[in-house]
PDB file of C-alpha atoms in Angstrom:
ATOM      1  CA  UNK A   1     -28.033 -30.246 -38.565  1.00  0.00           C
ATOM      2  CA  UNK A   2     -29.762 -27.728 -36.667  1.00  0.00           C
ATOM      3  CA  UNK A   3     -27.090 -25.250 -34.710  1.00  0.00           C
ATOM      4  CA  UNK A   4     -28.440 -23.729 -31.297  1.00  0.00           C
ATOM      5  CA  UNK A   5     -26.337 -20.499 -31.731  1.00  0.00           C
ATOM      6  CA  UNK A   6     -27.384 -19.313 -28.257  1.00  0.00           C
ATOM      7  CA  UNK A   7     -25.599 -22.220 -27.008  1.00  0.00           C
ATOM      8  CA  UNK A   8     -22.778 -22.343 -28.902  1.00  0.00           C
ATOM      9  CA  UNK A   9     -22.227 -18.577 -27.297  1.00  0.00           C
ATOM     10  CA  UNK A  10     -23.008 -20.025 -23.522  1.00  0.00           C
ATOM     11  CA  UNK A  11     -20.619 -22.965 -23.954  1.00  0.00           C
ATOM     12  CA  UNK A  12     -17.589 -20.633 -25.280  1.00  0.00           C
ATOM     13  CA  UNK A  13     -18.224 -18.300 -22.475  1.00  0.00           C
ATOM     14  CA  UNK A  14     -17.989 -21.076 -20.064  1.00  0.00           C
ATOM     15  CA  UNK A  15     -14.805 -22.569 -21.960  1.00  0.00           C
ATOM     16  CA  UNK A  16     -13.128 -19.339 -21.590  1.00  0.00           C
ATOM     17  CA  UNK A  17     -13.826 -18.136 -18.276  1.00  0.00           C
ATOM     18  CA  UNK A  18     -12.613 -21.878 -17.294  1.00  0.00           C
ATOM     19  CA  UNK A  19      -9.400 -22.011 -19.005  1.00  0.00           C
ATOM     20  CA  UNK A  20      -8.887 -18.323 -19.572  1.00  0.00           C
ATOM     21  CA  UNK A  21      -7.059 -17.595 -16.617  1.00  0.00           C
ATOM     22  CA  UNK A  22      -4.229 -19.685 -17.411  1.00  0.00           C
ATOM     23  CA  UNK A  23      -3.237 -18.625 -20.994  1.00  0.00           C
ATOM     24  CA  UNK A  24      -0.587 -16.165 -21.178  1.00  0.00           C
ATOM     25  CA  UNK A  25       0.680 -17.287 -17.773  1.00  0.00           C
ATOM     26  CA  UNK A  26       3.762 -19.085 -16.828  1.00  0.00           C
ATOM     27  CA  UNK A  27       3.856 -22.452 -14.970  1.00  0.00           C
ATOM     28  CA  UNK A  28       6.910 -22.259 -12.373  1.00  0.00           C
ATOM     29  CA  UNK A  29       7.838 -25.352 -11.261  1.00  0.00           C
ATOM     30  CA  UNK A  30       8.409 -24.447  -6.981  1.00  0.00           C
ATOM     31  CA  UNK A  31      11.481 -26.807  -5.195  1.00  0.00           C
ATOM     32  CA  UNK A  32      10.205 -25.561  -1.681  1.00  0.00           C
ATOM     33  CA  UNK A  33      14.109 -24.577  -1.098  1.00  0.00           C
ATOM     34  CA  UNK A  34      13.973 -20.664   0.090  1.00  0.00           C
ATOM     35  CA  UNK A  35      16.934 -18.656  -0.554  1.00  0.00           C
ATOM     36  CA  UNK A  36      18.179 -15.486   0.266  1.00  0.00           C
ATOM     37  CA  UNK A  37      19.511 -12.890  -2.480  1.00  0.00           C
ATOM     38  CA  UNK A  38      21.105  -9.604  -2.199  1.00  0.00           C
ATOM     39  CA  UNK A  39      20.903  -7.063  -4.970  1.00  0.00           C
ATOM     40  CA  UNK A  40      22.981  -4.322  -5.349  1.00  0.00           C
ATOM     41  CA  UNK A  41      20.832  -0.890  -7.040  1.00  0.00           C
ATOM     42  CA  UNK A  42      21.132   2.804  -7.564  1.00  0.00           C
ATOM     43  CA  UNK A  43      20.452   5.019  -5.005  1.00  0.00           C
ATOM     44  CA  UNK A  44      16.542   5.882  -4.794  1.00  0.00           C
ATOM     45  CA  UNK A  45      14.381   8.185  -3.424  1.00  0.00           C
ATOM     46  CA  UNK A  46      10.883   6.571  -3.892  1.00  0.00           C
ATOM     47  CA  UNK A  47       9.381   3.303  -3.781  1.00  0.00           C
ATOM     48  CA  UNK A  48       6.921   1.528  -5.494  1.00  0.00           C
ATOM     49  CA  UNK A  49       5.734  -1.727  -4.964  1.00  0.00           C
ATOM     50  CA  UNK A  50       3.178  -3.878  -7.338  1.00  0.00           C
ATOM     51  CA  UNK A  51       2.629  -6.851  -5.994  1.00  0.00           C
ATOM     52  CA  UNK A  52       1.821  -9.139  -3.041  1.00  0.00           C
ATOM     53  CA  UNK A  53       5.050  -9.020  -1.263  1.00  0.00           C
ATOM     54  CA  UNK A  54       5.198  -9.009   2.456  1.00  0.00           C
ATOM     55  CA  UNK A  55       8.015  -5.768   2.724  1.00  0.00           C
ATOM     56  CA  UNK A  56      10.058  -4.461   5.338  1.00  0.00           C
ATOM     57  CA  UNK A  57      11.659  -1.066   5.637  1.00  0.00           C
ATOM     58  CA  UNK A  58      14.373  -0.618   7.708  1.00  0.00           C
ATOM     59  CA  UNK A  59      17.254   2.235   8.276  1.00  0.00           C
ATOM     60  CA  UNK A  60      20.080   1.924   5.982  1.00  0.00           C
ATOM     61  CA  UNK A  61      21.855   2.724   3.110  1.00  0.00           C
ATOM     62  CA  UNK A  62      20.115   2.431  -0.187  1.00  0.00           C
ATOM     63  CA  UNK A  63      20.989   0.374  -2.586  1.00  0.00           C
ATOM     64  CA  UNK A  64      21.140  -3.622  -1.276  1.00  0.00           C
ATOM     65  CA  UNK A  65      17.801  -5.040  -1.485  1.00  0.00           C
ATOM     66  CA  UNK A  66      17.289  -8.444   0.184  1.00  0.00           C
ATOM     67  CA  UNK A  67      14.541 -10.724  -1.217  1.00  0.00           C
ATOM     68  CA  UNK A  68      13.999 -13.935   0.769  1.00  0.00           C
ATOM     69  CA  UNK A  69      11.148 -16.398  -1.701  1.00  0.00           C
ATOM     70  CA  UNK A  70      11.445 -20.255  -3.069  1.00  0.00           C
ATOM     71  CA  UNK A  71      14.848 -20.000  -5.181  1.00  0.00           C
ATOM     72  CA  UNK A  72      12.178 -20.901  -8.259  1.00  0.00           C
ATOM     73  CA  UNK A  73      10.335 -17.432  -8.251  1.00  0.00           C
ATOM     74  CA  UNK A  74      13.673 -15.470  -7.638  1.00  0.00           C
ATOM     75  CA  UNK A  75      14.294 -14.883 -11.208  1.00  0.00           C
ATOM     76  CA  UNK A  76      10.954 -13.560 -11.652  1.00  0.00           C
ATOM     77  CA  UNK A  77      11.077 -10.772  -9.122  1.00  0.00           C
ATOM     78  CA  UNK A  78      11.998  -7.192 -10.374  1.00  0.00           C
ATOM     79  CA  UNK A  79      13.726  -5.125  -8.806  1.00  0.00           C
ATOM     80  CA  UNK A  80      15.065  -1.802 -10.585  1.00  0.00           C
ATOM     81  CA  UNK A  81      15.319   1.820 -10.282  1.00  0.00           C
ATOM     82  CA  UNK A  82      14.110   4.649 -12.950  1.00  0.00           C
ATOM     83  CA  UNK A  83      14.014   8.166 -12.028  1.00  0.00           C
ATOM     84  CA  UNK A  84      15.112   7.761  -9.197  1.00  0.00           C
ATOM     85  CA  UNK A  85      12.261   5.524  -8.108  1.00  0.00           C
ATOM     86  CA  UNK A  86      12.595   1.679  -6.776  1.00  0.00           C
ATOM     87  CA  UNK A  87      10.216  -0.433  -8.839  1.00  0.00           C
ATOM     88  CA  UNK A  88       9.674  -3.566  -7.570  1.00  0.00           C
ATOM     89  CA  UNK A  89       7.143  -6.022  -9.048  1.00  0.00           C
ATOM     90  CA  UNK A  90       6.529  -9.804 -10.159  1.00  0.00           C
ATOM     91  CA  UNK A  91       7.266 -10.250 -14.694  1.00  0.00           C
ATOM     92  CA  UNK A  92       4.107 -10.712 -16.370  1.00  0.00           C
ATOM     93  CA  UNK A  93       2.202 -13.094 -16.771  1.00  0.00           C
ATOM     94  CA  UNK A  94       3.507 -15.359 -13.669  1.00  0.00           C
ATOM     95  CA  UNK A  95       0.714 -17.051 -11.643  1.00  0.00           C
ATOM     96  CA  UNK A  96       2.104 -17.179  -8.133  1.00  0.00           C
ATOM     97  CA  UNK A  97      -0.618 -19.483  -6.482  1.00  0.00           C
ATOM     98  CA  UNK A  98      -1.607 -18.159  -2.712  1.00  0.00           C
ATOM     99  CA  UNK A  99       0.554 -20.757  -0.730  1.00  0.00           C
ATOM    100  CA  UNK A 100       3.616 -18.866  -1.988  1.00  0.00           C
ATOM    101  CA  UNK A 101       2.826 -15.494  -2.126  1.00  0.00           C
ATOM    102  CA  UNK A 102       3.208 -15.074   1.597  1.00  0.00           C
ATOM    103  CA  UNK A 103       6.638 -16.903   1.870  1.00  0.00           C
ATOM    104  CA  UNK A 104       8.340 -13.419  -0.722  1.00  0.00           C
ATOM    105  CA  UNK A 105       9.936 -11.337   2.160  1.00  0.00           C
ATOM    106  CA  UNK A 106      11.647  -8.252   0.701  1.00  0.00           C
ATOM    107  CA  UNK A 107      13.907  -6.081   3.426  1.00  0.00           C
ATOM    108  CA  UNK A 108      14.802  -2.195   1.727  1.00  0.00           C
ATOM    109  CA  UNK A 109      16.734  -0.284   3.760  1.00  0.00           C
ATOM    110  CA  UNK A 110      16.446   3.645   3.335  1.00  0.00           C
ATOM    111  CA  UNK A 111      17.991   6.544   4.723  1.00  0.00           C
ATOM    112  CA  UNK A 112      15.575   9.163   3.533  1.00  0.00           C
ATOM    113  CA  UNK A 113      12.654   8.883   0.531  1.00  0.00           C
ATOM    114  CA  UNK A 114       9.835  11.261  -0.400  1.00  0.00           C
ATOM    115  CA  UNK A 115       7.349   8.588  -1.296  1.00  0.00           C
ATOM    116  CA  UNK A 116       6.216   5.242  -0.995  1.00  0.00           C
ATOM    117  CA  UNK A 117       3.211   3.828  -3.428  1.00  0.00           C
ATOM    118  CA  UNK A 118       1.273   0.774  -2.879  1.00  0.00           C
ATOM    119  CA  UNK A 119      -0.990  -0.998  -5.793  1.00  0.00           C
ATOM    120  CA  UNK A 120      -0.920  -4.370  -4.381  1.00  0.00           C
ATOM    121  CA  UNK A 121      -2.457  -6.467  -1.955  1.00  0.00           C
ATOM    122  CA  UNK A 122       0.867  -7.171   0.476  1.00  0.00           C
ATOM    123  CA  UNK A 123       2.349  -5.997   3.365  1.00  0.00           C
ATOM    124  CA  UNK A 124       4.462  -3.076   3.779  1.00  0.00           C
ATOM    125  CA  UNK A 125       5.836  -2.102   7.165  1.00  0.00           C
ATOM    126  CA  UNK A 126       8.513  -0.491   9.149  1.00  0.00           C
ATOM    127  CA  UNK A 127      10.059  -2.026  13.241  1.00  0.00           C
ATOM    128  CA  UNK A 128      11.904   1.227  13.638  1.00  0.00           C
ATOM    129  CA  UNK A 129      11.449   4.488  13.265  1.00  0.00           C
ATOM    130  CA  UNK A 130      11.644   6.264   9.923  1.00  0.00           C
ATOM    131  CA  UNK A 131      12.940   9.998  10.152  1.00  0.00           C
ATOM    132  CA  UNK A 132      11.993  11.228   6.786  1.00  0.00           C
ATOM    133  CA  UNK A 133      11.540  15.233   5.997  1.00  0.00           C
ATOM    134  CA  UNK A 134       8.215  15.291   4.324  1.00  0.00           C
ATOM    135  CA  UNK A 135       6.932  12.185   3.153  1.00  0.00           C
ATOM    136  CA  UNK A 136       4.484  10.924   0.472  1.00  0.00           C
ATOM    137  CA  UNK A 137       2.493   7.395   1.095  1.00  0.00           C
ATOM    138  CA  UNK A 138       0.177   6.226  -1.584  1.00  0.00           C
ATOM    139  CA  UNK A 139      -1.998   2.694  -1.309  1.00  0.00           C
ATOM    140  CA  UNK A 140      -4.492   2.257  -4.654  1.00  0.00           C
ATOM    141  CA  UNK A 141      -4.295  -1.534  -3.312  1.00  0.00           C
ATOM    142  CA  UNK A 142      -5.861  -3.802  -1.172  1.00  0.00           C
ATOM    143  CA  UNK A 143      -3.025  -4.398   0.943  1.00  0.00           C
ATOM    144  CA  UNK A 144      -1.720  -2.894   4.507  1.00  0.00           C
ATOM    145  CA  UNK A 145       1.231  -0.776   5.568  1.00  0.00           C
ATOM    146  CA  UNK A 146       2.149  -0.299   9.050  1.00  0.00           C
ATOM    147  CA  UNK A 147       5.130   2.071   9.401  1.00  0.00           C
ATOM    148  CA  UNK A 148       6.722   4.411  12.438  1.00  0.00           C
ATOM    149  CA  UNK A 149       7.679   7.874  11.395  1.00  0.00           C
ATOM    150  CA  UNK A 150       9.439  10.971  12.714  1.00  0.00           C
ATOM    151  CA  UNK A 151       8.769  13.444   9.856  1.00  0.00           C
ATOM    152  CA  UNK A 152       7.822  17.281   9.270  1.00  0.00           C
ATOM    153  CA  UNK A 153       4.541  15.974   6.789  1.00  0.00           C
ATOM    154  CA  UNK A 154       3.045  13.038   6.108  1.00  0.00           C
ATOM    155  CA  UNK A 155       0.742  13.105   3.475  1.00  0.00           C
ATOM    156  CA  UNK A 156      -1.326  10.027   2.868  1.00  0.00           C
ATOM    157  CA  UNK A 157      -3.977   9.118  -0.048  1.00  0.00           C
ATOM    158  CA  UNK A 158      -5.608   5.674   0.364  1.00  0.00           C
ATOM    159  CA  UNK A 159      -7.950   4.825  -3.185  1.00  0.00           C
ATOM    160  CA  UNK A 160      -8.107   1.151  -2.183  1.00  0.00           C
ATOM    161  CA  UNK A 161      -9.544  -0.697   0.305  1.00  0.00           C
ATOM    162  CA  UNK A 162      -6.511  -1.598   2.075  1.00  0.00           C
ATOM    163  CA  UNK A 163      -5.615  -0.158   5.730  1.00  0.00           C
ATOM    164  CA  UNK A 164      -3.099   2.403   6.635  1.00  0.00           C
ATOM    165  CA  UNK A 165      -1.439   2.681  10.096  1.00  0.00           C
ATOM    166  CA  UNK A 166       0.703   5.504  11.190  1.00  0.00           C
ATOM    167  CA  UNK A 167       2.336   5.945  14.547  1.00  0.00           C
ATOM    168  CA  UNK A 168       5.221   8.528  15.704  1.00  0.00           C
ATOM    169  CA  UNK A 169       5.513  12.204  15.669  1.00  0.00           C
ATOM    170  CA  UNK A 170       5.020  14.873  12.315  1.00  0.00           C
ATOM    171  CA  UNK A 171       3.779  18.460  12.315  1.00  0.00           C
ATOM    172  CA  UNK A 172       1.380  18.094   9.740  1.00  0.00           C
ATOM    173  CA  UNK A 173      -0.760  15.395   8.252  1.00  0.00           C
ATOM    174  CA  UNK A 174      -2.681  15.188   5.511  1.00  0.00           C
ATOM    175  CA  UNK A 175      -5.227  12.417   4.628  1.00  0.00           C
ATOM    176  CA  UNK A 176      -7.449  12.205   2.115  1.00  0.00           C
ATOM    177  CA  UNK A 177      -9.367   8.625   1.234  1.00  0.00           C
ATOM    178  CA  UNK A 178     -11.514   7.618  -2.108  1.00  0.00           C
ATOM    179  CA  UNK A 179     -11.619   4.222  -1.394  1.00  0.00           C
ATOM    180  CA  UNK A 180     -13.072   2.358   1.387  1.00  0.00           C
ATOM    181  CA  UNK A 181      -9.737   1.574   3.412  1.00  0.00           C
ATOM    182  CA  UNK A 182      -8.839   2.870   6.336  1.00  0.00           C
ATOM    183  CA  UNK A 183      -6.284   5.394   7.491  1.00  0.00           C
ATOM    184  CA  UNK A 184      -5.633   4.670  11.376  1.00  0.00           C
ATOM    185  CA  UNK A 185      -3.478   7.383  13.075  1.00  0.00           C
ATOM    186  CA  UNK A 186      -4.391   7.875  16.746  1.00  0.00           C
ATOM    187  CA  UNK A 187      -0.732   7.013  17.528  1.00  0.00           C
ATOM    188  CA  UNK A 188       0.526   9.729  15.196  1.00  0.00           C
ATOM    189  CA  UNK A 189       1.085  12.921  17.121  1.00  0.00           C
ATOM    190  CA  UNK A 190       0.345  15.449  14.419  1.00  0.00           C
ATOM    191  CA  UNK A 191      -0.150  19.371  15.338  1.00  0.00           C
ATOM    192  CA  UNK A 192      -2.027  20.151  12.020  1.00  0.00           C
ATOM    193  CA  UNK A 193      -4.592  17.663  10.373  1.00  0.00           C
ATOM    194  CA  UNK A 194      -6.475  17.947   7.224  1.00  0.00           C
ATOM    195  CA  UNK A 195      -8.273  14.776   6.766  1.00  0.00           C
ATOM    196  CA  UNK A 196     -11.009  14.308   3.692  1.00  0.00           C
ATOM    197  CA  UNK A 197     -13.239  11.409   2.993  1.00  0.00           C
ATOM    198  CA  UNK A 198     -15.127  10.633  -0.456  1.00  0.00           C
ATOM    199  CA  UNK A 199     -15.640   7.074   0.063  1.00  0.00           C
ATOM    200  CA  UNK A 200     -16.723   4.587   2.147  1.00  0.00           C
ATOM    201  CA  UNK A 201     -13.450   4.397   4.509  1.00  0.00           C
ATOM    202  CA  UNK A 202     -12.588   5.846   7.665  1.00  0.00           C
ATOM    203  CA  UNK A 203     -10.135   8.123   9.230  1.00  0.00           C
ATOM    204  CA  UNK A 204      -9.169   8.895  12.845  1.00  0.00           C
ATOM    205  CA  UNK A 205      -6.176  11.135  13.893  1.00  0.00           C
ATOM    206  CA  UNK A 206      -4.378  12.578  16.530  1.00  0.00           C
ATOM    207  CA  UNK A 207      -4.451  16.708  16.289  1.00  0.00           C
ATOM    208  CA  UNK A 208      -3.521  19.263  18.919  1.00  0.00           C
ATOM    209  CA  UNK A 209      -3.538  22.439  16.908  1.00  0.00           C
ATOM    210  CA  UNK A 210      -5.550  22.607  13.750  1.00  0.00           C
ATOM    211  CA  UNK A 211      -7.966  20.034  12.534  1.00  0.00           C
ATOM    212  CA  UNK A 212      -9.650  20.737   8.984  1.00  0.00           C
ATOM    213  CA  UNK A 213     -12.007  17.640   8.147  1.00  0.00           C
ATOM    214  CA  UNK A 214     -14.503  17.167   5.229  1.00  0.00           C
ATOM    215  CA  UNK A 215     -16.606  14.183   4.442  1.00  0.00           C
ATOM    216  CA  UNK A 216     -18.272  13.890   1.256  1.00  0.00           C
ATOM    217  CA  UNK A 217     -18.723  10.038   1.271  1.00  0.00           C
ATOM    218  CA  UNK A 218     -20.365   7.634   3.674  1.00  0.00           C
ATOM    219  CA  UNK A 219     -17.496   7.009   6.084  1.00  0.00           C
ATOM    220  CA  UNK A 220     -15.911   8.557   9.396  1.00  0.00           C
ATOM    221  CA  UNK A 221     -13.800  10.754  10.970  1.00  0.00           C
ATOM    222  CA  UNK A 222     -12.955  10.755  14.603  1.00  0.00           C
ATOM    223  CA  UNK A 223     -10.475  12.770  16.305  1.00  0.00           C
ATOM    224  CA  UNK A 224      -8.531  12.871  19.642  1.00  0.00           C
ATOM    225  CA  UNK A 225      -6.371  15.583  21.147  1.00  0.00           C
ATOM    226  CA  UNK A 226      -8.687  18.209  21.923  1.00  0.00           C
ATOM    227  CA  UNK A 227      -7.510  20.162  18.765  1.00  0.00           C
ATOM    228  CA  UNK A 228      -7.541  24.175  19.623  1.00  0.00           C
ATOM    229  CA  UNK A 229      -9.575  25.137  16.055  1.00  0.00           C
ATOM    230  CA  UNK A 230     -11.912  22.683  14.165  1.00  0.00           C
ATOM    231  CA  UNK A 231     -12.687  23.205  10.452  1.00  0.00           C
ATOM    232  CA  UNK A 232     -15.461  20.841   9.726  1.00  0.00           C
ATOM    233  CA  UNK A 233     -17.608  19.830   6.285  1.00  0.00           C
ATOM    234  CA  UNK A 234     -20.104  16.957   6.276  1.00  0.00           C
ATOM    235  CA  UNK A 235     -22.023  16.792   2.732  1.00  0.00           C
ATOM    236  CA  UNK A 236     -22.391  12.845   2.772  1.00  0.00           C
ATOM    237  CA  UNK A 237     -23.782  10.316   4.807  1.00  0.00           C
ATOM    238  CA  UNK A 238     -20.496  10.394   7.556  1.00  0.00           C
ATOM    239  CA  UNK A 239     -20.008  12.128  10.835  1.00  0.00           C
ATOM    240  CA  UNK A 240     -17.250  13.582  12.311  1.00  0.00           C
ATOM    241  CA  UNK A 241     -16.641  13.116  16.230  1.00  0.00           C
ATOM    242  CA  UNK A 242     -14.570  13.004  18.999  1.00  0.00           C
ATOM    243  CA  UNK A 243     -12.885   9.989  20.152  1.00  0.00           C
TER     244      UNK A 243
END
């Protein structure tokens, strides 16, 4: 019999792109019955979060993180701390389908952290007012974190193509985007800015003192404030203006 070996390749292809995506992954059988659970941690002075989790941050001690999700995926939700860092994160190799992934609330309460990293596509975000001393916020993600701070420096990097909102009061900013998000902060009173852009995202920011901007990408930066010295580098396809 005469093989076709081009088809032979073409059909495999097809099988495994078809049934690929569910070896390796567990099948979790959902009851629809949401419960609450409390666990008990270290004390931390970071966060990260990998995963699609809709999180809140709220003012409080560290240490009792509340997860709120179908009682089934429970088990499957990490939660630990390493060097002083909160990991959370869904096990490998669990498919979570979409239905569900926006009924996983998580509530961590801090009283001060350094940093925060995003590399998923959820939803971080903050009611009250976070007084942190200088502050780190990371997103590599597609997701979006909202959050309200009173700090000394906020330095943001966004490498995904997520959004960022900022609102409250710091003396210096930094922001600095390689991805095509975008980092909103017109609600941010900052007296020193230094904003950079080598993607396709945007920036705008509230300044009053200093402003130091640089595009080297296609995207934006616009500025309100009426900052008293402007710093200003366009070697891309952006612009930088006034709001």
């Amino acid at each position: 019999m005469k093989v076709n070996t081009k088809f032979l390749i073409v059909s495999m292809f097809i099988l495994t792109n078809v049934f690929g995506q569910n070896w390796g992954t567990k099948k979790i059988d959902f009851t629809k019955i949401i419960k609450t659970e409390t666990r008990t941690t270290p004390q931390y002075e970071a966060i990260k979060i990998s995963s699609f989790f809709e999180t809140e941050i709220i003012k409080g001690t560290e240490g009792q993180i509340i997860i709120t999700a179908d009682e089934a995926i429970l088990p499957y939700i990490i939660t630990e701390v390493k060097n002083e860092t909160l990991h959370i994160s869904l096990e490998n190799g669990i498919y979570i389908p979409y239905k569900y992934q926006n009924k996983i609330k998580i509530l961590i309460p801090v009283e001060s952290i350094n940093s925060l990293h995003s590399s998923g596509s959820g939803t971080i975000f903050s009611k009250a007012i976070l007084k942190l001393d200088n502050f780190k916020l990371a997103l590599s993600g597609s997701g979006d974190i909202r959050l309200q701070l009173d700090s000394q420096q906020v330095e943001v990097q966004l490498s995904g193509s997520g959004n960022i909102l900022l609102e409250g009061n710091c003396q210096d900013f930094i922001g600095k985007i390689s991805g095509s998000g975008n980092i909103k902060t017109p609600l941010l009173s900052t007296q020193n800015a230094t904003v950079a852009i080598s993607g396709s995202g945007n920036i705008n920011v509230n300044c009053t003192n200093a402003l130091d901007a640089k595009i080297s990408g296609s995207g934006n930066i616009s500025y309100s404030g009426n900052p008293k010295q402007i710093e200003s580098k366009v070697s891309g396809s952006g612009n930088i203006k006034q709001r």
